[in-house]
PDB file of C-alpha atoms in Angstrom:
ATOM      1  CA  UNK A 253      13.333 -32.528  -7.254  1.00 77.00           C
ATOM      2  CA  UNK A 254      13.012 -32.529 -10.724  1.00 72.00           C
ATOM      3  CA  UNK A 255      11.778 -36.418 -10.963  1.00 72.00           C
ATOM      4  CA  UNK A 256       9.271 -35.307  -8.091  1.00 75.00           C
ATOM      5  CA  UNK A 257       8.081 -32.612 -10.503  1.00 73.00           C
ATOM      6  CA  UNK A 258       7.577 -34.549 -13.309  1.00 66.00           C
ATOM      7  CA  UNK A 259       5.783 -37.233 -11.588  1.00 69.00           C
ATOM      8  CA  UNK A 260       1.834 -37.770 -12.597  1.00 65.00           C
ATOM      9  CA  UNK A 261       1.366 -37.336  -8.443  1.00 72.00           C
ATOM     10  CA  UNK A 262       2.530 -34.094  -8.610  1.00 70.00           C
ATOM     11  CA  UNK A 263      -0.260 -32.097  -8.643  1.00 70.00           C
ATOM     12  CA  UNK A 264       1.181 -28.769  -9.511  1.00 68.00           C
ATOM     13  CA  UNK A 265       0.079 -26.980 -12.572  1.00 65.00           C
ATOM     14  CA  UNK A 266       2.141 -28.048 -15.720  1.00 64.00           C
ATOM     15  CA  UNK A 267       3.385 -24.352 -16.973  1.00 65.00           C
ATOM     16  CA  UNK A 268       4.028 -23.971 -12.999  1.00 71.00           C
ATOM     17  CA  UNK A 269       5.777 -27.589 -13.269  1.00 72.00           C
ATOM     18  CA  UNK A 270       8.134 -26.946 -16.361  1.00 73.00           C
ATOM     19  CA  UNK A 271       9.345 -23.424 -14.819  1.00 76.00           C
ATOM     20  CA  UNK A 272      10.474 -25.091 -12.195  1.00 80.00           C
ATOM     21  CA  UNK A 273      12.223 -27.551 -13.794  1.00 78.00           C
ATOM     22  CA  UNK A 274      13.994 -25.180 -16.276  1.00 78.00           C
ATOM     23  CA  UNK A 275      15.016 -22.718 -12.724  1.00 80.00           C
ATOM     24  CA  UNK A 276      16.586 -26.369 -11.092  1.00 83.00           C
ATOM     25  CA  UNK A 277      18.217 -26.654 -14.310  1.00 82.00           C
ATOM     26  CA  UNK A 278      19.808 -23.573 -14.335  1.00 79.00           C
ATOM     27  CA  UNK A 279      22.013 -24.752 -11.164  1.00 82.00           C
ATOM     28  CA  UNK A 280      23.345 -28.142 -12.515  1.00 83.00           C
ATOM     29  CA  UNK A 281      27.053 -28.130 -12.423  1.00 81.00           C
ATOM     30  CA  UNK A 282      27.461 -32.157 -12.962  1.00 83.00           C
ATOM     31  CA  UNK A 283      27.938 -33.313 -16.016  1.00 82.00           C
ATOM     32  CA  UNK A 284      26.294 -36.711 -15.436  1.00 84.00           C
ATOM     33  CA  UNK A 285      23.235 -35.029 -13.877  1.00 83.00           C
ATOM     34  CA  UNK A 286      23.182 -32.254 -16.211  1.00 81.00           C
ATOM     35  CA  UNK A 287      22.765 -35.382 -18.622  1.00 80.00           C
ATOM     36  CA  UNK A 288      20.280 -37.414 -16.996  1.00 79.00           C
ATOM     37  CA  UNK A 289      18.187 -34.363 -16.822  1.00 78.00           C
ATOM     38  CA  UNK A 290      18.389 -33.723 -20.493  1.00 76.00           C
ATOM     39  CA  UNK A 291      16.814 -36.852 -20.850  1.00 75.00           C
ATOM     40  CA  UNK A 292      13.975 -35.805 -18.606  1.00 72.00           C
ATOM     41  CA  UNK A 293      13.267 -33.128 -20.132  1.00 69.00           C
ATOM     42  CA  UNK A 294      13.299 -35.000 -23.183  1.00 67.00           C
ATOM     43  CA  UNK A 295      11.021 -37.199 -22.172  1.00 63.00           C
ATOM     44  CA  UNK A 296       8.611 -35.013 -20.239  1.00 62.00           C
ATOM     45  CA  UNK A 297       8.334 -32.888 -23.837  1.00 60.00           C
ATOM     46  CA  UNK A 298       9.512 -29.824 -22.499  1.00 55.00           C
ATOM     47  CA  UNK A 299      10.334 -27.794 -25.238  1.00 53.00           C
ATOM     48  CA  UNK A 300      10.704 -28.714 -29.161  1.00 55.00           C
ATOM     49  CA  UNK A 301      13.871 -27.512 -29.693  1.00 55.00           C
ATOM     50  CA  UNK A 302      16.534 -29.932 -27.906  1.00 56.00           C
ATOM     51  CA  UNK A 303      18.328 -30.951 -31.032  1.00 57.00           C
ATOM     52  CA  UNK A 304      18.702 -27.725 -32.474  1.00 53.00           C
ATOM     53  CA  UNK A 305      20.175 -26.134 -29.762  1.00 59.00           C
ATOM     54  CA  UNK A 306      22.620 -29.159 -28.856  1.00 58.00           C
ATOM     55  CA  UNK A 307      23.344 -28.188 -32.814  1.00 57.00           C
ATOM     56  CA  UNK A 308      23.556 -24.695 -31.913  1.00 57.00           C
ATOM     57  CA  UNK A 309      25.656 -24.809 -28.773  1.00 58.00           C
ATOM     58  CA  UNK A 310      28.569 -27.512 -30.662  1.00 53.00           C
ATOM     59  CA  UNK A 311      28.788 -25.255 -33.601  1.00 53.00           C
ATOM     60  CA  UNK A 312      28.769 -21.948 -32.198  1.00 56.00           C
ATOM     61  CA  UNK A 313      30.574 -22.462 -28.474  1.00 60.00           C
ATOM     62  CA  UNK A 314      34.192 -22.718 -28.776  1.00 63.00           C
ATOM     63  CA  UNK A 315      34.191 -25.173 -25.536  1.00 61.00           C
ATOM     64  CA  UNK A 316      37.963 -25.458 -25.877  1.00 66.00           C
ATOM     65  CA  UNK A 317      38.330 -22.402 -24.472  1.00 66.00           C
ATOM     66  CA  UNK A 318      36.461 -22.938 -21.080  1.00 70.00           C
ATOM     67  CA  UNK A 319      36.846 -25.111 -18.009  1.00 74.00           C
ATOM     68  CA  UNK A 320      35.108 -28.087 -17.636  1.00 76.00           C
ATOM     69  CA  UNK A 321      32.774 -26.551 -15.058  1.00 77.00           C
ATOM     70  CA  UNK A 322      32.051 -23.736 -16.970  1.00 77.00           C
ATOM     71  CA  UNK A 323      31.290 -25.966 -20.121  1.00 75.00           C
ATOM     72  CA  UNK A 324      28.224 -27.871 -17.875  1.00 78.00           C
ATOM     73  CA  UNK A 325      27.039 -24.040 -16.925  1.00 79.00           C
ATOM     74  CA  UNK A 326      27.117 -22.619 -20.120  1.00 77.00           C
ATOM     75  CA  UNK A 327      24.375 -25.779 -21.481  1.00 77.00           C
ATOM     76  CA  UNK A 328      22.506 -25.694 -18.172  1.00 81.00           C
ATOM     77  CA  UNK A 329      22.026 -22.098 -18.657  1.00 79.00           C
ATOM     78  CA  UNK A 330      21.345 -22.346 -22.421  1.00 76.00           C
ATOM     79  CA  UNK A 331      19.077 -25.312 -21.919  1.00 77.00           C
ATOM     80  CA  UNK A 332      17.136 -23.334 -18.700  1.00 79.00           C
ATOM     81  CA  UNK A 333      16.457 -20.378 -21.034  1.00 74.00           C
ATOM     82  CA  UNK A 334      15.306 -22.198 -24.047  1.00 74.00           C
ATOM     83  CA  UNK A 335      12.644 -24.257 -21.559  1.00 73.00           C
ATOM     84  CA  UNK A 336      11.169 -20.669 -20.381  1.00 72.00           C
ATOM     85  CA  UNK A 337      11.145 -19.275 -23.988  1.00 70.00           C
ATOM     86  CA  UNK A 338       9.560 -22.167 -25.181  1.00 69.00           C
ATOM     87  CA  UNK A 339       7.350 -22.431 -22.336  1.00 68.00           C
ATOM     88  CA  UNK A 340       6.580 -19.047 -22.369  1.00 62.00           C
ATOM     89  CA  UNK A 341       5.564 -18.437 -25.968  1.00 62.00           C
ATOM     90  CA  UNK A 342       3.734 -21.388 -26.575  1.00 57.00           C
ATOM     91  CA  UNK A 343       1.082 -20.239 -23.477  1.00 55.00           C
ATOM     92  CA  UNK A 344       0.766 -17.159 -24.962  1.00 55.00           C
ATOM     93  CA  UNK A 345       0.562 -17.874 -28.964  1.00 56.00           C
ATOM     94  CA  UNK A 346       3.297 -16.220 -29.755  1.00 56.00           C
ATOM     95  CA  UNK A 347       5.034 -18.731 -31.743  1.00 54.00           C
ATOM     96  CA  UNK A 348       4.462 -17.239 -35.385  1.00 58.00           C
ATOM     97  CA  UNK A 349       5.265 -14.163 -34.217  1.00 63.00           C
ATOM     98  CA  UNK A 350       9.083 -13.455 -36.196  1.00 61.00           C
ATOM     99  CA  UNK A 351       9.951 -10.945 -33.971  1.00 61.00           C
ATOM    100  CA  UNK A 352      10.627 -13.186 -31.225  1.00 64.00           C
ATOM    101  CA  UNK A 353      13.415 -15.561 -31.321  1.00 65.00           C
ATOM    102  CA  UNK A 354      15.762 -16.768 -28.397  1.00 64.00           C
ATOM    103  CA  UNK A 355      19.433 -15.081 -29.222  1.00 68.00           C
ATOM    104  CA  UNK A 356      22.006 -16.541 -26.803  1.00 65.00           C
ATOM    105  CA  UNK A 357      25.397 -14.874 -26.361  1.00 67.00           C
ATOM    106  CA  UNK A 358      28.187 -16.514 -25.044  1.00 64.00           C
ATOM    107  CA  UNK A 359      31.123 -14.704 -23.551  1.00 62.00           C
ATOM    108  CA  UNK A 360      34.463 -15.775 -21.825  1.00 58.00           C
ATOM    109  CA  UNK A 361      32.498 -16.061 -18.314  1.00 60.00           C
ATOM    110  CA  UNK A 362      28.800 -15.340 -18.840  1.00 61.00           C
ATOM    111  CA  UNK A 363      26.262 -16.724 -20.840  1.00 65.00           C
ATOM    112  CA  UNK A 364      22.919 -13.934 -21.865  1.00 69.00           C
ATOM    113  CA  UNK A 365      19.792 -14.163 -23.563  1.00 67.00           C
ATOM    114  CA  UNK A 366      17.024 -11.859 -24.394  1.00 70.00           C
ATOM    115  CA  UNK A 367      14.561 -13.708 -22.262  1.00 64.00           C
ATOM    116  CA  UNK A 368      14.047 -10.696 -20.430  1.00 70.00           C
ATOM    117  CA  UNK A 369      13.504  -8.477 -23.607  1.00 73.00           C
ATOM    118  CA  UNK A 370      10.962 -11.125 -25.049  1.00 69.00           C
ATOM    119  CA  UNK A 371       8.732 -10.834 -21.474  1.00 69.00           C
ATOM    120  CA  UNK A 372       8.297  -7.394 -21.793  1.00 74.00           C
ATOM    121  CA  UNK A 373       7.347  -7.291 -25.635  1.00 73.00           C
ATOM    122  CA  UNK A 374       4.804 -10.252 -25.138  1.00 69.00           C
ATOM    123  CA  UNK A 375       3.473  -8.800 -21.594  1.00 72.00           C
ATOM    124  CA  UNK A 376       2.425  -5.906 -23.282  1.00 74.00           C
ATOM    125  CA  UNK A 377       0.960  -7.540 -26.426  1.00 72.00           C
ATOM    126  CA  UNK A 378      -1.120  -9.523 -24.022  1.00 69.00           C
ATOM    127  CA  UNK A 379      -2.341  -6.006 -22.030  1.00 74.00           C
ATOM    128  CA  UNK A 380      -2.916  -4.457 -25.680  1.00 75.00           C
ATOM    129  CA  UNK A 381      -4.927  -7.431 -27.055  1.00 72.00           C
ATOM    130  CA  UNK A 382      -7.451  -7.432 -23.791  1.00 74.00           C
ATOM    131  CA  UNK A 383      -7.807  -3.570 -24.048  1.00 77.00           C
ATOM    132  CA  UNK A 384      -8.616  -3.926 -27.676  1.00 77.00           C
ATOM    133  CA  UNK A 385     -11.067  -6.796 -26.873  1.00 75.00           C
ATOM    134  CA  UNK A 386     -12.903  -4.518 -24.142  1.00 75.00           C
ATOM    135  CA  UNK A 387     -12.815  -1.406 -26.027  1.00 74.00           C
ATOM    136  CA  UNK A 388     -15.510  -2.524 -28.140  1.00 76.00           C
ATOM    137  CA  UNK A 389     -17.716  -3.140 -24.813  1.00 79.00           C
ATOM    138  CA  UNK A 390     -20.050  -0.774 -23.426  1.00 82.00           C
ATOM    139  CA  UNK A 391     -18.713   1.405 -20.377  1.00 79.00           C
ATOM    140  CA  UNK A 392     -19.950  -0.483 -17.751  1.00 81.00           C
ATOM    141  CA  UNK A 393     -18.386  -3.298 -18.703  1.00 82.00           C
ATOM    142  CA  UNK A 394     -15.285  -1.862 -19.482  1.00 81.00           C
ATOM    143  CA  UNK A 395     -14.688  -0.333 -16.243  1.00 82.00           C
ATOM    144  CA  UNK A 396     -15.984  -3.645 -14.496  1.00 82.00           C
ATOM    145  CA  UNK A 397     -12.565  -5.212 -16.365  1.00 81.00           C
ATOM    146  CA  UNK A 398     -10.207  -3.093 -15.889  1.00 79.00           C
ATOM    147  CA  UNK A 399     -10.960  -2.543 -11.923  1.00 82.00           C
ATOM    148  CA  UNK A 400     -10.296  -6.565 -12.034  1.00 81.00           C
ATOM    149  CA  UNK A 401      -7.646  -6.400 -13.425  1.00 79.00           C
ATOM    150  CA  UNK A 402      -5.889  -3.698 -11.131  1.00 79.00           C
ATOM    151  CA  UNK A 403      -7.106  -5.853  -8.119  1.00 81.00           C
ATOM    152  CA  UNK A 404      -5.905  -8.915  -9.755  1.00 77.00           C
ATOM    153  CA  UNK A 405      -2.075  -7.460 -10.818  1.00 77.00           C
ATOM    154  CA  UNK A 406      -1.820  -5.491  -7.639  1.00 80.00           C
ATOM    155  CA  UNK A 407      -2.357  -8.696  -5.359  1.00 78.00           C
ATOM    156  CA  UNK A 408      -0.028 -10.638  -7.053  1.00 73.00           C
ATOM    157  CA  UNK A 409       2.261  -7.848  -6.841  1.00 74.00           C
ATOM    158  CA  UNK A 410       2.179  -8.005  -3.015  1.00 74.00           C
ATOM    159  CA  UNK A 411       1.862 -11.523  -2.490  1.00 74.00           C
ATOM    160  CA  UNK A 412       5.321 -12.072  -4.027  1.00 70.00           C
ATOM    161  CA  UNK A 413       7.065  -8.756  -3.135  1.00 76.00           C
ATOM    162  CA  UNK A 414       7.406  -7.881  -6.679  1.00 73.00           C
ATOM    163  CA  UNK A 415       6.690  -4.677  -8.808  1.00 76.00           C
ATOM    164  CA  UNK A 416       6.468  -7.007 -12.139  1.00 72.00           C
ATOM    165  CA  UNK A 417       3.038  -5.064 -12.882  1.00 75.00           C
ATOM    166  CA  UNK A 418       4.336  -1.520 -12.541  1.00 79.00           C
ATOM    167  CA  UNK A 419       3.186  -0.157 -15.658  1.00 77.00           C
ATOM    168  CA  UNK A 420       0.023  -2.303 -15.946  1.00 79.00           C
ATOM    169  CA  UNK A 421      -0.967  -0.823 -12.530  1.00 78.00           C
ATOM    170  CA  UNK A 422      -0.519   2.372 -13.778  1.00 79.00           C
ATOM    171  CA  UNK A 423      -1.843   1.997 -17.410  1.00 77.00           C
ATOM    172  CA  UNK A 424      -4.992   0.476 -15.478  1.00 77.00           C
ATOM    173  CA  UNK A 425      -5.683   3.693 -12.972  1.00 79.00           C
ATOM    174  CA  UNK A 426      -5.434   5.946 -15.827  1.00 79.00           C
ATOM    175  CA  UNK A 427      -8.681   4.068 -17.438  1.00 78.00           C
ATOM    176  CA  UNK A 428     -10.799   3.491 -14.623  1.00 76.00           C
ATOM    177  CA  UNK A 429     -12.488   7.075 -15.051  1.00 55.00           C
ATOM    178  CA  UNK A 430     -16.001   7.095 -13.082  1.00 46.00           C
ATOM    179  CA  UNK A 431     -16.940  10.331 -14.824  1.00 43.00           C
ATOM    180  CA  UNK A 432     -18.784   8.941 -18.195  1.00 36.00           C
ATOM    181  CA  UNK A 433     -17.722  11.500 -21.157  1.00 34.00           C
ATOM    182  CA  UNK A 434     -20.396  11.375 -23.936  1.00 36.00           C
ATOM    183  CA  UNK A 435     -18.024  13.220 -26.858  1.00 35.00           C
ATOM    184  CA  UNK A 436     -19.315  13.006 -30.505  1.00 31.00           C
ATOM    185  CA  UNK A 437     -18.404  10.976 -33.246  1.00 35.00           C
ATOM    186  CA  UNK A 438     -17.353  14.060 -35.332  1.00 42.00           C
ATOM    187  CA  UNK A 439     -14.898  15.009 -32.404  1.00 44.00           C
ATOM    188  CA  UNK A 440     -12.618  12.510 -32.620  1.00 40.00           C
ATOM    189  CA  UNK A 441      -9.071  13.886 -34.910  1.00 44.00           C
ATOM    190  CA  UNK A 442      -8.574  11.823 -38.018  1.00 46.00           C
ATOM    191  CA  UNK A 443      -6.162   9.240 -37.787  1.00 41.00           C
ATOM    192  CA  UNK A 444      -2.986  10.833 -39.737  1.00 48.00           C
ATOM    193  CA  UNK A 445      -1.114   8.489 -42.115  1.00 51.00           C
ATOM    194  CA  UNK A 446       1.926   7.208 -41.132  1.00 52.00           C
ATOM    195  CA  UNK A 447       5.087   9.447 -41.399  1.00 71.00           C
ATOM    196  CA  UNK A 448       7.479   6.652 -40.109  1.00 79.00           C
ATOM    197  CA  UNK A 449      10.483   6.293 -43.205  1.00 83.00           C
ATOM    198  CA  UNK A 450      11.266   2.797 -41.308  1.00 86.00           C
ATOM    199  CA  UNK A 451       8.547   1.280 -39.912  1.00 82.00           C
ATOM    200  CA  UNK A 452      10.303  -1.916 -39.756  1.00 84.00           C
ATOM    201  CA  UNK A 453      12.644  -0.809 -37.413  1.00 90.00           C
ATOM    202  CA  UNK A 454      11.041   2.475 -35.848  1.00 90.00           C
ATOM    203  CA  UNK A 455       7.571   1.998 -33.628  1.00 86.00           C
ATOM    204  CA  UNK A 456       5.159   4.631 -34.231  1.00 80.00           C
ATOM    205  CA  UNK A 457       3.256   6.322 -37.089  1.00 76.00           C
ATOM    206  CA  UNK A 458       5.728   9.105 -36.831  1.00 83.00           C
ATOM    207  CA  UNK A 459       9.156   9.996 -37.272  1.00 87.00           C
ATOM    208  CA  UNK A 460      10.249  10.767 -33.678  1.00 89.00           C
ATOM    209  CA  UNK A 461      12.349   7.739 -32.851  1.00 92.00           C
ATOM    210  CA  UNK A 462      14.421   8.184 -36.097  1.00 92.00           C
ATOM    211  CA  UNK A 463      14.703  11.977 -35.547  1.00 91.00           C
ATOM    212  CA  UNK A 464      15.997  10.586 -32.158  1.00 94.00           C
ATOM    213  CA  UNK A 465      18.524   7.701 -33.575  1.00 95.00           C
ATOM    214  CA  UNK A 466      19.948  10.386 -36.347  1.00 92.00           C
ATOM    215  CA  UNK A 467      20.672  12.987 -33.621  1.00 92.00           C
ATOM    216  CA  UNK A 468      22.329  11.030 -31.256  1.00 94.00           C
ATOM    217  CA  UNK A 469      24.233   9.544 -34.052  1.00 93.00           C
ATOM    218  CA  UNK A 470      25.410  13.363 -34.851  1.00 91.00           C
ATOM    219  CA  UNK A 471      26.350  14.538 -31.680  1.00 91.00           C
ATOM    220  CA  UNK A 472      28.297  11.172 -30.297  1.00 91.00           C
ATOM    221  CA  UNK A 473      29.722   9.678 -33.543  1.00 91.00           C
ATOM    222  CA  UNK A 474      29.054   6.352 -32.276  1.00 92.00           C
ATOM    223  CA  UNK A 475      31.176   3.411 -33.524  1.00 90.00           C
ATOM    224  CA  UNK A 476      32.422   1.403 -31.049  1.00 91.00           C
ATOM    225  CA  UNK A 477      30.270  -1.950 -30.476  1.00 92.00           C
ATOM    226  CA  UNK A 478      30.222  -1.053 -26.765  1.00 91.00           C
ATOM    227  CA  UNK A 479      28.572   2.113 -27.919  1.00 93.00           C
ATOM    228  CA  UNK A 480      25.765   0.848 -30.120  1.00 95.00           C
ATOM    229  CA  UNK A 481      24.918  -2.130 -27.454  1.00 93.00           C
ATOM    230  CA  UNK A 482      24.260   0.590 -25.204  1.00 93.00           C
ATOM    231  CA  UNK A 483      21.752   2.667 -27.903  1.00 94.00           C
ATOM    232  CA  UNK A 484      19.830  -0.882 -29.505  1.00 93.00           C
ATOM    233  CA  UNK A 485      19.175  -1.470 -26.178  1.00 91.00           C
ATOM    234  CA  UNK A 486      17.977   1.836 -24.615  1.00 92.00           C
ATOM    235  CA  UNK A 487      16.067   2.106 -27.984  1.00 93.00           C
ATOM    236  CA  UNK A 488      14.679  -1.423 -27.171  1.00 89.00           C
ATOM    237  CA  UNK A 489      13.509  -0.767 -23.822  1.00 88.00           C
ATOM    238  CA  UNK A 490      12.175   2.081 -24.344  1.00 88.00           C
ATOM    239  CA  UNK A 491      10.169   0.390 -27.154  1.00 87.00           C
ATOM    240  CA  UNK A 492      11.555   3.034 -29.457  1.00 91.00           C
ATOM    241  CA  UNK A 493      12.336   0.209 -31.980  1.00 91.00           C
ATOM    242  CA  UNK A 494      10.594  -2.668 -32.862  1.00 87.00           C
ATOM    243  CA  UNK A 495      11.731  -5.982 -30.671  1.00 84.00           C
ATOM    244  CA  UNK A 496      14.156  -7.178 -33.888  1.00 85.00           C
ATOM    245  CA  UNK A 497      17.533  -9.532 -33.928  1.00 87.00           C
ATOM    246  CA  UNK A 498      20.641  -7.773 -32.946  1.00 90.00           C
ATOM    247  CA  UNK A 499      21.420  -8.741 -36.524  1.00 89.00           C
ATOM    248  CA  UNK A 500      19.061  -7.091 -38.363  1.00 89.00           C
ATOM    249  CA  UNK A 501      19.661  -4.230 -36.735  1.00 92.00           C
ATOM    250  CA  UNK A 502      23.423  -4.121 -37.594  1.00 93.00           C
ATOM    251  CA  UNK A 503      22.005  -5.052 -41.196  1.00 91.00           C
ATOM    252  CA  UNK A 504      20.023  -2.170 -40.997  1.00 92.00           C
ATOM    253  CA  UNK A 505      23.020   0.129 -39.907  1.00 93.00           C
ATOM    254  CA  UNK A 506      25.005  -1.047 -42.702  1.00 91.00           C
ATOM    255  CA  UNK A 507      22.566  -0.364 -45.487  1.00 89.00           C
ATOM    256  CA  UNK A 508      22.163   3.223 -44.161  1.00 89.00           C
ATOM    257  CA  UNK A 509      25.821   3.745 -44.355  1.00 90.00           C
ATOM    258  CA  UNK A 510      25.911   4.115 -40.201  1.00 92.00           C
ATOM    259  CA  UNK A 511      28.806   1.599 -39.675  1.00 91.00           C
ATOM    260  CA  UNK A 512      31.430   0.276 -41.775  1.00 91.00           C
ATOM    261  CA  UNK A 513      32.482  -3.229 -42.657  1.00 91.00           C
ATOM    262  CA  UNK A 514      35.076  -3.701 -39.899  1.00 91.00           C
ATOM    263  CA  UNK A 515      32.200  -2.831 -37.305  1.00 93.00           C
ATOM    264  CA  UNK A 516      30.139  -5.891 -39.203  1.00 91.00           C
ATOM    265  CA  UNK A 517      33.007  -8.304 -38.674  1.00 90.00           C
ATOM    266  CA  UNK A 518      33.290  -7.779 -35.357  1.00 91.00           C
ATOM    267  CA  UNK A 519      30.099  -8.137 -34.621  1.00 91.00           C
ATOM    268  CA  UNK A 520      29.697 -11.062 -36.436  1.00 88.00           C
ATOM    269  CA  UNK A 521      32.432 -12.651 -34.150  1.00 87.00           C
ATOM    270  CA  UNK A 522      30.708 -11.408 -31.183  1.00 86.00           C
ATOM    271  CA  UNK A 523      27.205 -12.483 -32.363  1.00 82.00           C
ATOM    272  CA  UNK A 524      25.022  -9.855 -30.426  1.00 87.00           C
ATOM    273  CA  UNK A 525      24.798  -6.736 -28.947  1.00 90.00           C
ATOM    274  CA  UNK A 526      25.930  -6.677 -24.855  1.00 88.00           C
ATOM    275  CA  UNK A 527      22.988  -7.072 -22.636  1.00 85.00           C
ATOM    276  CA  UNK A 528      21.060  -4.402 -21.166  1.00 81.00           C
ATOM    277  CA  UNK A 529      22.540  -4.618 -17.737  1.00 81.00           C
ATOM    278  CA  UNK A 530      26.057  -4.306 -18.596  1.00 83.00           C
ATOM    279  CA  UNK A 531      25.669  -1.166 -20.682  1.00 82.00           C
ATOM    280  CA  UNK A 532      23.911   0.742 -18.005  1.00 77.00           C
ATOM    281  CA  UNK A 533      26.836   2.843 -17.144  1.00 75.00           C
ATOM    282  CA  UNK A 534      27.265   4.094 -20.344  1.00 77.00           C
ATOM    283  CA  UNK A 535      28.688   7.586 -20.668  1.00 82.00           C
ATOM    284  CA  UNK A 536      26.781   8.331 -23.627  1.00 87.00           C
ATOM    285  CA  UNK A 537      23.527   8.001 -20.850  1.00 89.00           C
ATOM    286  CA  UNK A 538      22.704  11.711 -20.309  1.00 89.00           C
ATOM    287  CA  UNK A 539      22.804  12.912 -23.863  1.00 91.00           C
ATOM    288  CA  UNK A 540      20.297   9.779 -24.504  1.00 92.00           C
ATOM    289  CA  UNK A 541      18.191  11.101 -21.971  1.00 91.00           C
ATOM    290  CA  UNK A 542      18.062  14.423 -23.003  1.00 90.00           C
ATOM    291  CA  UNK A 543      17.021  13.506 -26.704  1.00 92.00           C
ATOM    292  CA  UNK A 544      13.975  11.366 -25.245  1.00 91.00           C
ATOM    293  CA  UNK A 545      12.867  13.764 -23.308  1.00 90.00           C
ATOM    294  CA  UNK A 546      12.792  16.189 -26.428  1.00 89.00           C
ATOM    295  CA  UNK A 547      11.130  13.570 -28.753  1.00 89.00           C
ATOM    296  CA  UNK A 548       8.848  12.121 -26.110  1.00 87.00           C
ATOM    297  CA  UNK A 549       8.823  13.884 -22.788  1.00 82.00           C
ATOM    298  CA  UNK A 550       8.887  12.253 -19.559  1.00 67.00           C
ATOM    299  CA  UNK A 551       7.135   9.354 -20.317  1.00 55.00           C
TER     300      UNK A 551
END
């Protein structure tokens, strides 16, 4: 499949080509095929990384420790991931952008990424560059775009059985408005100036997500690692904080005197935070929810 893909005959789009290829790569559990692909993908350029993450995965995977099986899943995997993210980044532009850098964790039977974390950042810096572009442009033309856009989003939505475009959809209804508001100039509210003590870590001009982060610190007296996987990454999806590594985070932490040494040790053995999806259950959830809702309402 994968030397069908790769093939000038192929006439399938190239991004469409190389997502393919890293999904098929994903599900290689031989090690001589797993190898032989490698050098395909070498070959066919697919991402500019190879070496470093062979370097990465040899000094940081203690493959001792795992089956021979699950040694060929964990590179497959790592080596599927790093394709997309590569793929993925260098469509959009993204590359300079230091905020976004692949963080693979490895575990006793699992291997994560952030993939998922890094699509939703750059999806909505795509959305917020176009809206910026057309905000400029008179009314008409405005509402011309973003009615195209809907359509667009939506069809691809139910072509494919998907919800990807959920908030898009959404964001897009709220600014198709057929009723034309002349306001004046002088009625728009100054801009205030930024109130945000770490705007580095905290999104906003304000203090809200810190006032949030300091009060759930006070009533749970986090410390566990469990614990503060589950509140980076409720933070993170909820783009309460800025899209930053696991590490600087923890950095962060330390400098502000919220966890101890012992807490940076063992996360420095364990590399990252757990993954959205396994923190889920959390029993710290409700009294998360009920400080969002006071700092930010339903939204």
């Amino acid at each position: 499949m994968i030397q069908h893909l790769i093939k000038k005959e192929c006439d399938i789009d190239i991004p469409l080509k190389r997502m393919a290829i890293a999904e098929l790569i994903k599900h290689i559990n031989s090690s001589t095929l797993l190898s032989k692909t490698l050098d395909l993908v070498i070959d066919f350029d697919l991402f500019d990384g190879f070496t470093f993450l062979n370097n990465e995965l040899i000094s940081n995977v203690d493959f001792d420790s795992y089956s021979d099986s699950d040694r060929i899943k964990i590179k497959a995997i790592s080596f599927s991931e790093a394709i997309l993210f590569n793929l993925y980044l260098g469509r959009l532009g993204f590359k300079q952008d230091p905020n976004l850098v692949l963080q693979l964790n490895y575990g006793k039977d699992y291997v994560e990424s952030n993939y998922d974390e890094i699509y939703s950042y750059t999806k909505r810096k795509v959305y917020s560059g176009l809206l910026t572009h057309f905000g400029n442009q008179p009314e008409e033309i405005k509402q011309d775009f973003y009615k195209k856009a809907l359509s667009s989003i939506a069809q691809l939505d139910y072509e494919n059985a998907t919800n990807t475009f959920s908030e898009e959809k959404q964001l897009f209804r709220d600014l198709i408005n057929p009723i034309a508001m002349v306001v004046r100039q002088d009625n728009f509210p100054e801009i205030p100036i930024s109130t945000n003590s770490y705007p580095k870590i905290f999104l906003g001009t304000d203090d809200k997500g810190y006032q949030l982060f300091r009060e759930f610190v006070n009533l749970t007296q986090i410390k566990e690692h469990k614990d503060w996987s589950f509140f980076f990454q409720f933070l993170l999806k909820d783009e309460i904080i800025w899209p930053i590594k696991h590490s600087t985070f923890v950095d962060w932490l330390y400098s502000e005197g919220y966890v101890n040494q012992d807490f940076c040790d063992e996360f420095e053995q364990k590399r990252n935070f757990t993954s959205l999806k396994k923190v889920k259950g959390n029993a710290l959830l409700n009294t998360y929810k009920q400080l969002r809702k006071k700092h930010f309402g339903n939204y």
